[in-house]
């Protein structure tokens, strides 16, 4: 049985082999955002727009997942991409996706963000989106992200904060108990900035304005059952959770407020 701590900076074996062994569970959650977002731009476009790209940018994407970040119009196709993840299945999916999107200079590697196998000052851009709350030692990870970044480079680190996906988390808590706080305590909007300022002199938060207006109850149920604690729900709990979701629909919709965005970090302290 999986637990909240497995998901939030705990069990790396579970994250590598079960939760992110392939893109299936992540795709369920991504689909909810893609289908029901009210944002003017998709998140990958939003995050990429925070970076000054050139045609020779060397970029490292840590915790790349299925590589959806590279579904955007801002990055020069001549950029050199290094896509890494704890899960070899994710690396394979991400590299294939980037190449389908027209990137020619793409490499992938299975590795731990706490121990990056790259030389100091190797990359112009380092990306760590929605992944530092999965890391056992986020401070060590931030040190590594800064180490491999060039002195004039940019780190983008996306995360969420207290209140993110509030209506969804309330439904989960009603059936399974509270869970979301663990992620934000490890690395969230309110806790991540201090960690980043240990390594960077310039840290700016950019909020992503986006609420979800969900019209498909089953999509919301699938989201909640795709990660701990809902991931190991009994049949009875799944039925109870579906009822909790349906009870939150008003006039055919469930509104889910989000609190997410990205830190942009520059001028590392130890160049």
Tab-separated table of C-alpha atoms in Angstrom:
chain	number	residue	atom	x	y	z
A	1	UNK	CA	0.000	0.000	0.000
A	2	UNK	CA	1.310	3.433	-0.898
A	3	UNK	CA	1.210	6.396	1.455
A	4	UNK	CA	1.346	10.172	1.272
A	5	UNK	CA	5.052	10.120	2.150
A	6	UNK	CA	5.772	7.836	-0.810
A	7	UNK	CA	4.564	10.644	-3.093
A	8	UNK	CA	6.000	13.615	-1.209
A	9	UNK	CA	9.766	13.284	-1.072
A	10	UNK	CA	9.802	9.765	0.258
A	11	UNK	CA	9.984	6.473	-1.574
A	12	UNK	CA	12.114	6.908	-4.670
A	13	UNK	CA	11.656	3.275	-5.698
A	14	UNK	CA	7.888	3.733	-5.693
A	15	UNK	CA	8.161	6.953	-7.702
A	16	UNK	CA	10.508	5.410	-10.271
A	17	UNK	CA	8.831	2.030	-10.718
A	18	UNK	CA	5.151	2.562	-9.883
A	19	UNK	CA	3.902	6.137	-9.966
A	20	UNK	CA	6.161	7.231	-12.825
A	21	UNK	CA	7.171	3.892	-14.323
A	22	UNK	CA	5.453	5.162	-17.451
A	23	UNK	CA	3.334	8.174	-18.298
A	24	UNK	CA	-0.098	6.640	-17.672
A	25	UNK	CA	-0.872	8.094	-14.228
A	26	UNK	CA	0.703	11.443	-14.958
A	27	UNK	CA	-1.272	11.625	-18.208
A	28	UNK	CA	-4.526	11.224	-16.254
A	29	UNK	CA	-3.701	14.281	-14.166
A	30	UNK	CA	-2.382	16.280	-17.093
A	31	UNK	CA	-5.552	15.551	-19.062
A	32	UNK	CA	-7.735	17.160	-16.392
A	33	UNK	CA	-5.741	20.378	-16.679
A	34	UNK	CA	-5.679	20.316	-20.465
A	35	UNK	CA	-9.394	19.649	-20.880
A	36	UNK	CA	-10.798	22.025	-18.291
A	37	UNK	CA	-8.273	24.836	-17.948
A	38	UNK	CA	-9.403	28.463	-18.049
A	39	UNK	CA	-5.868	29.779	-18.620
A	40	UNK	CA	-5.106	31.837	-21.691
A	41	UNK	CA	-1.937	29.836	-22.416
A	42	UNK	CA	-0.872	26.279	-21.652
A	43	UNK	CA	1.516	25.846	-18.747
A	44	UNK	CA	4.516	24.769	-20.884
A	45	UNK	CA	4.158	27.968	-22.934
A	46	UNK	CA	3.821	30.039	-19.767
A	47	UNK	CA	6.948	28.551	-18.193
A	48	UNK	CA	9.004	28.701	-21.387
A	49	UNK	CA	8.078	32.365	-21.873
A	50	UNK	CA	9.955	33.181	-18.655
A	51	UNK	CA	13.262	32.226	-20.297
A	52	UNK	CA	15.345	34.088	-22.880
A	53	UNK	CA	15.990	31.401	-25.487
A	54	UNK	CA	18.624	31.553	-28.215
A	55	UNK	CA	19.307	29.189	-31.069
A	56	UNK	CA	22.245	27.681	-29.168
A	57	UNK	CA	20.711	27.342	-25.697
A	58	UNK	CA	21.856	24.302	-23.759
A	59	UNK	CA	18.948	23.198	-21.559
A	60	UNK	CA	18.699	20.555	-18.835
A	61	UNK	CA	15.221	19.331	-17.864
A	62	UNK	CA	15.244	17.470	-14.535
A	63	UNK	CA	12.219	15.339	-13.744
A	64	UNK	CA	11.165	15.693	-17.357
A	65	UNK	CA	8.271	13.235	-17.045
A	66	UNK	CA	6.728	12.622	-20.446
A	67	UNK	CA	8.409	15.747	-21.829
A	68	UNK	CA	5.267	17.864	-22.172
A	69	UNK	CA	7.265	20.996	-21.419
A	70	UNK	CA	8.674	20.731	-24.933
A	71	UNK	CA	5.198	21.036	-26.474
A	72	UNK	CA	5.635	24.801	-26.748
A	73	UNK	CA	6.317	27.474	-29.318
A	74	UNK	CA	8.939	29.488	-27.461
A	75	UNK	CA	11.973	27.219	-27.588
A	76	UNK	CA	14.264	27.364	-30.614
A	77	UNK	CA	14.350	23.970	-32.293
A	78	UNK	CA	18.132	24.291	-32.565
A	79	UNK	CA	18.454	24.256	-28.781
A	80	UNK	CA	20.357	21.368	-27.234
A	81	UNK	CA	18.127	19.438	-24.801
A	82	UNK	CA	19.211	17.055	-22.055
A	83	UNK	CA	16.162	15.330	-20.562
A	84	UNK	CA	16.564	13.488	-17.263
A	85	UNK	CA	14.313	11.621	-14.897
A	86	UNK	CA	14.545	9.040	-12.142
A	87	UNK	CA	12.390	6.775	-14.323
A	88	UNK	CA	13.911	5.277	-17.487
A	89	UNK	CA	10.400	4.880	-18.897
A	90	UNK	CA	9.820	8.604	-18.588
A	91	UNK	CA	13.155	9.439	-20.198
A	92	UNK	CA	12.291	7.304	-23.199
A	93	UNK	CA	8.878	8.945	-23.606
A	94	UNK	CA	10.293	12.449	-23.196
A	95	UNK	CA	13.085	12.008	-25.730
A	96	UNK	CA	10.667	10.576	-28.284
A	97	UNK	CA	8.249	13.447	-27.716
A	98	UNK	CA	10.906	16.134	-28.088
A	99	UNK	CA	12.109	14.609	-31.337
A	100	UNK	CA	8.544	14.449	-32.659
A	101	UNK	CA	8.287	18.149	-31.840
A	102	UNK	CA	11.191	18.888	-34.144
A	103	UNK	CA	14.132	19.083	-31.746
A	104	UNK	CA	17.205	17.532	-33.330
A	105	UNK	CA	19.709	17.809	-30.487
A	106	UNK	CA	18.129	15.695	-27.748
A	107	UNK	CA	19.701	13.308	-25.266
A	108	UNK	CA	18.142	11.514	-22.325
A	109	UNK	CA	19.532	10.050	-19.138
A	110	UNK	CA	18.155	8.280	-16.092
A	111	UNK	CA	19.534	10.034	-13.024
A	112	UNK	CA	18.782	11.465	-9.588
A	113	UNK	CA	18.527	15.249	-9.356
A	114	UNK	CA	20.348	15.035	-6.012
A	115	UNK	CA	23.425	13.659	-7.822
A	116	UNK	CA	23.552	15.068	-11.343
A	117	UNK	CA	26.195	13.437	-13.574
A	118	UNK	CA	27.229	16.694	-15.264
A	119	UNK	CA	30.144	19.086	-14.919
A	120	UNK	CA	29.869	22.444	-13.211
A	121	UNK	CA	28.536	25.290	-15.367
A	122	UNK	CA	27.271	22.997	-18.137
A	123	UNK	CA	23.857	24.494	-19.005
A	124	UNK	CA	22.359	27.862	-19.914
A	125	UNK	CA	18.902	26.849	-18.705
A	126	UNK	CA	17.925	24.339	-16.033
A	127	UNK	CA	14.303	23.314	-15.555
A	128	UNK	CA	12.833	21.550	-12.520
A	129	UNK	CA	9.079	21.727	-12.948
A	130	UNK	CA	6.701	20.207	-10.422
A	131	UNK	CA	9.246	17.707	-9.190
A	132	UNK	CA	11.239	19.075	-6.240
A	133	UNK	CA	8.473	18.069	-3.818
A	134	UNK	CA	9.195	14.446	-4.780
A	135	UNK	CA	12.843	14.667	-3.695
A	136	UNK	CA	14.027	13.341	-0.300
A	137	UNK	CA	16.533	16.196	0.107
A	138	UNK	CA	15.353	19.232	-1.874
A	139	UNK	CA	18.171	21.396	-0.512
A	140	UNK	CA	20.717	18.992	-1.972
A	141	UNK	CA	18.807	19.012	-5.263
A	142	UNK	CA	18.852	22.818	-5.440
A	143	UNK	CA	22.618	22.800	-4.812
A	144	UNK	CA	23.026	20.427	-7.752
A	145	UNK	CA	20.750	22.460	-10.019
A	146	UNK	CA	22.805	25.568	-9.272
A	147	UNK	CA	26.105	23.739	-9.703
A	148	UNK	CA	25.441	22.619	-13.276
A	149	UNK	CA	23.969	26.006	-14.286
A	150	UNK	CA	26.273	28.534	-15.901
A	151	UNK	CA	26.849	31.737	-13.868
A	152	UNK	CA	24.705	33.792	-16.276
A	153	UNK	CA	22.095	31.042	-16.634
A	154	UNK	CA	18.482	30.689	-15.509
A	155	UNK	CA	16.778	28.075	-13.358
A	156	UNK	CA	13.009	27.667	-13.662
A	157	UNK	CA	11.406	25.659	-10.865
A	158	UNK	CA	7.630	25.240	-10.982
A	159	UNK	CA	5.632	24.193	-7.953
A	160	UNK	CA	2.287	24.544	-6.193
A	161	UNK	CA	1.181	25.975	-2.871
A	162	UNK	CA	-1.360	25.631	-0.095
A	163	UNK	CA	-4.855	25.823	-1.570
A	164	UNK	CA	-3.865	24.359	-4.937
A	165	UNK	CA	-6.586	22.047	-6.310
A	166	UNK	CA	-8.583	22.874	-3.195
A	167	UNK	CA	-11.934	21.333	-4.145
A	168	UNK	CA	-10.211	18.156	-5.315
A	169	UNK	CA	-8.138	17.900	-2.151
A	170	UNK	CA	-11.232	18.456	-0.013
A	171	UNK	CA	-12.938	15.511	-1.710
A	172	UNK	CA	-9.841	13.351	-1.238
A	173	UNK	CA	-9.598	14.337	2.429
A	174	UNK	CA	-13.277	13.514	2.970
A	175	UNK	CA	-12.641	9.890	1.999
A	176	UNK	CA	-8.941	9.226	2.606
A	177	UNK	CA	-7.718	11.919	4.987
A	178	UNK	CA	-5.651	15.033	4.362
A	179	UNK	CA	-2.672	14.624	2.045
A	180	UNK	CA	-1.793	17.727	0.065
A	181	UNK	CA	0.128	19.557	2.779
A	182	UNK	CA	2.985	17.057	2.623
A	183	UNK	CA	3.929	18.133	-0.899
A	184	UNK	CA	3.941	21.832	-0.085
A	185	UNK	CA	5.968	21.306	3.087
A	186	UNK	CA	8.719	19.605	1.075
A	187	UNK	CA	8.869	22.223	-1.704
A	188	UNK	CA	5.965	24.575	-2.323
A	189	UNK	CA	5.385	28.237	-3.049
A	190	UNK	CA	5.643	29.111	0.616
A	191	UNK	CA	8.596	26.855	1.424
A	192	UNK	CA	10.561	26.723	-1.827
A	193	UNK	CA	11.674	30.340	-2.042
A	194	UNK	CA	13.885	30.139	1.045
A	195	UNK	CA	15.545	26.993	-0.294
A	196	UNK	CA	16.242	28.672	-3.633
A	197	UNK	CA	17.615	31.851	-2.057
A	198	UNK	CA	20.330	29.785	-0.406
A	199	UNK	CA	21.817	29.298	-3.886
A	200	UNK	CA	20.600	32.307	-5.921
A	201	UNK	CA	20.634	36.050	-5.289
A	202	UNK	CA	17.702	36.724	-7.637
A	203	UNK	CA	14.548	34.675	-7.136
A	204	UNK	CA	11.207	35.804	-8.578
A	205	UNK	CA	7.827	34.081	-8.349
A	206	UNK	CA	5.535	34.090	-11.409
A	207	UNK	CA	1.957	32.982	-10.726
A	208	UNK	CA	0.018	31.013	-13.325
A	209	UNK	CA	-3.597	32.184	-13.348
A	210	UNK	CA	-5.768	29.156	-13.975
A	211	UNK	CA	-8.909	27.643	-12.467
A	212	UNK	CA	-10.390	24.400	-13.736
A	213	UNK	CA	-14.081	24.141	-14.624
A	214	UNK	CA	-14.620	20.393	-14.764
A	215	UNK	CA	-17.754	19.105	-16.497
A	216	UNK	CA	-16.869	15.390	-16.462
A	217	UNK	CA	-17.129	13.791	-12.997
A	218	UNK	CA	-15.290	10.665	-14.120
A	219	UNK	CA	-12.257	12.702	-15.171
A	220	UNK	CA	-12.110	14.223	-11.696
A	221	UNK	CA	-12.487	10.803	-10.069
A	222	UNK	CA	-9.695	9.368	-12.224
A	223	UNK	CA	-7.441	12.248	-11.193
A	224	UNK	CA	-7.985	11.594	-7.501
A	225	UNK	CA	-7.360	7.862	-7.855
A	226	UNK	CA	-4.099	8.278	-9.773
A	227	UNK	CA	-1.814	8.951	-6.785
A	228	UNK	CA	-1.655	8.226	-3.029
A	229	UNK	CA	-3.784	7.798	-1.044
A	230	UNK	CA	-6.503	7.242	-3.668
A	231	UNK	CA	-4.233	5.090	-5.801
A	232	UNK	CA	-4.819	2.087	-3.520
A	233	UNK	CA	-8.512	2.731	-2.860
A	234	UNK	CA	-10.764	-0.215	-2.159
A	235	UNK	CA	-13.854	-0.617	-4.314
A	236	UNK	CA	-15.949	0.850	-1.515
A	237	UNK	CA	-13.634	3.843	-1.157
A	238	UNK	CA	-13.678	4.454	-4.907
A	239	UNK	CA	-17.477	4.551	-4.849
A	240	UNK	CA	-17.417	6.894	-1.856
A	241	UNK	CA	-14.889	9.138	-3.575
A	242	UNK	CA	-16.970	9.307	-6.748
A	243	UNK	CA	-19.918	10.431	-4.622
A	244	UNK	CA	-17.750	13.064	-2.920
A	245	UNK	CA	-16.745	14.413	-6.325
A	246	UNK	CA	-20.317	14.490	-7.650
A	247	UNK	CA	-21.489	16.347	-4.551
A	248	UNK	CA	-19.165	19.202	-5.484
A	249	UNK	CA	-20.722	19.777	-8.903
A	250	UNK	CA	-22.905	22.876	-9.206
A	251	UNK	CA	-24.845	23.523	-12.409
A	252	UNK	CA	-22.931	20.759	-14.144
A	253	UNK	CA	-19.465	21.923	-13.147
A	254	UNK	CA	-16.905	21.474	-10.412
A	255	UNK	CA	-14.713	24.528	-10.011
A	256	UNK	CA	-11.194	23.708	-8.868
A	257	UNK	CA	-9.051	26.668	-7.919
A	258	UNK	CA	-5.329	26.341	-8.455
A	259	UNK	CA	-2.280	27.962	-6.917
A	260	UNK	CA	0.697	27.256	-9.100
A	261	UNK	CA	3.448	28.919	-11.082
A	262	UNK	CA	7.218	29.023	-11.364
A	263	UNK	CA	10.243	30.494	-9.636
A	264	UNK	CA	12.809	32.088	-11.943
A	265	UNK	CA	16.266	32.025	-10.366
A	266	UNK	CA	19.402	33.804	-11.576
A	267	UNK	CA	22.798	34.967	-10.309
A	268	UNK	CA	23.868	31.882	-8.407
A	269	UNK	CA	25.790	32.543	-5.215
A	270	UNK	CA	28.701	30.193	-5.897
A	271	UNK	CA	29.704	30.716	-9.541
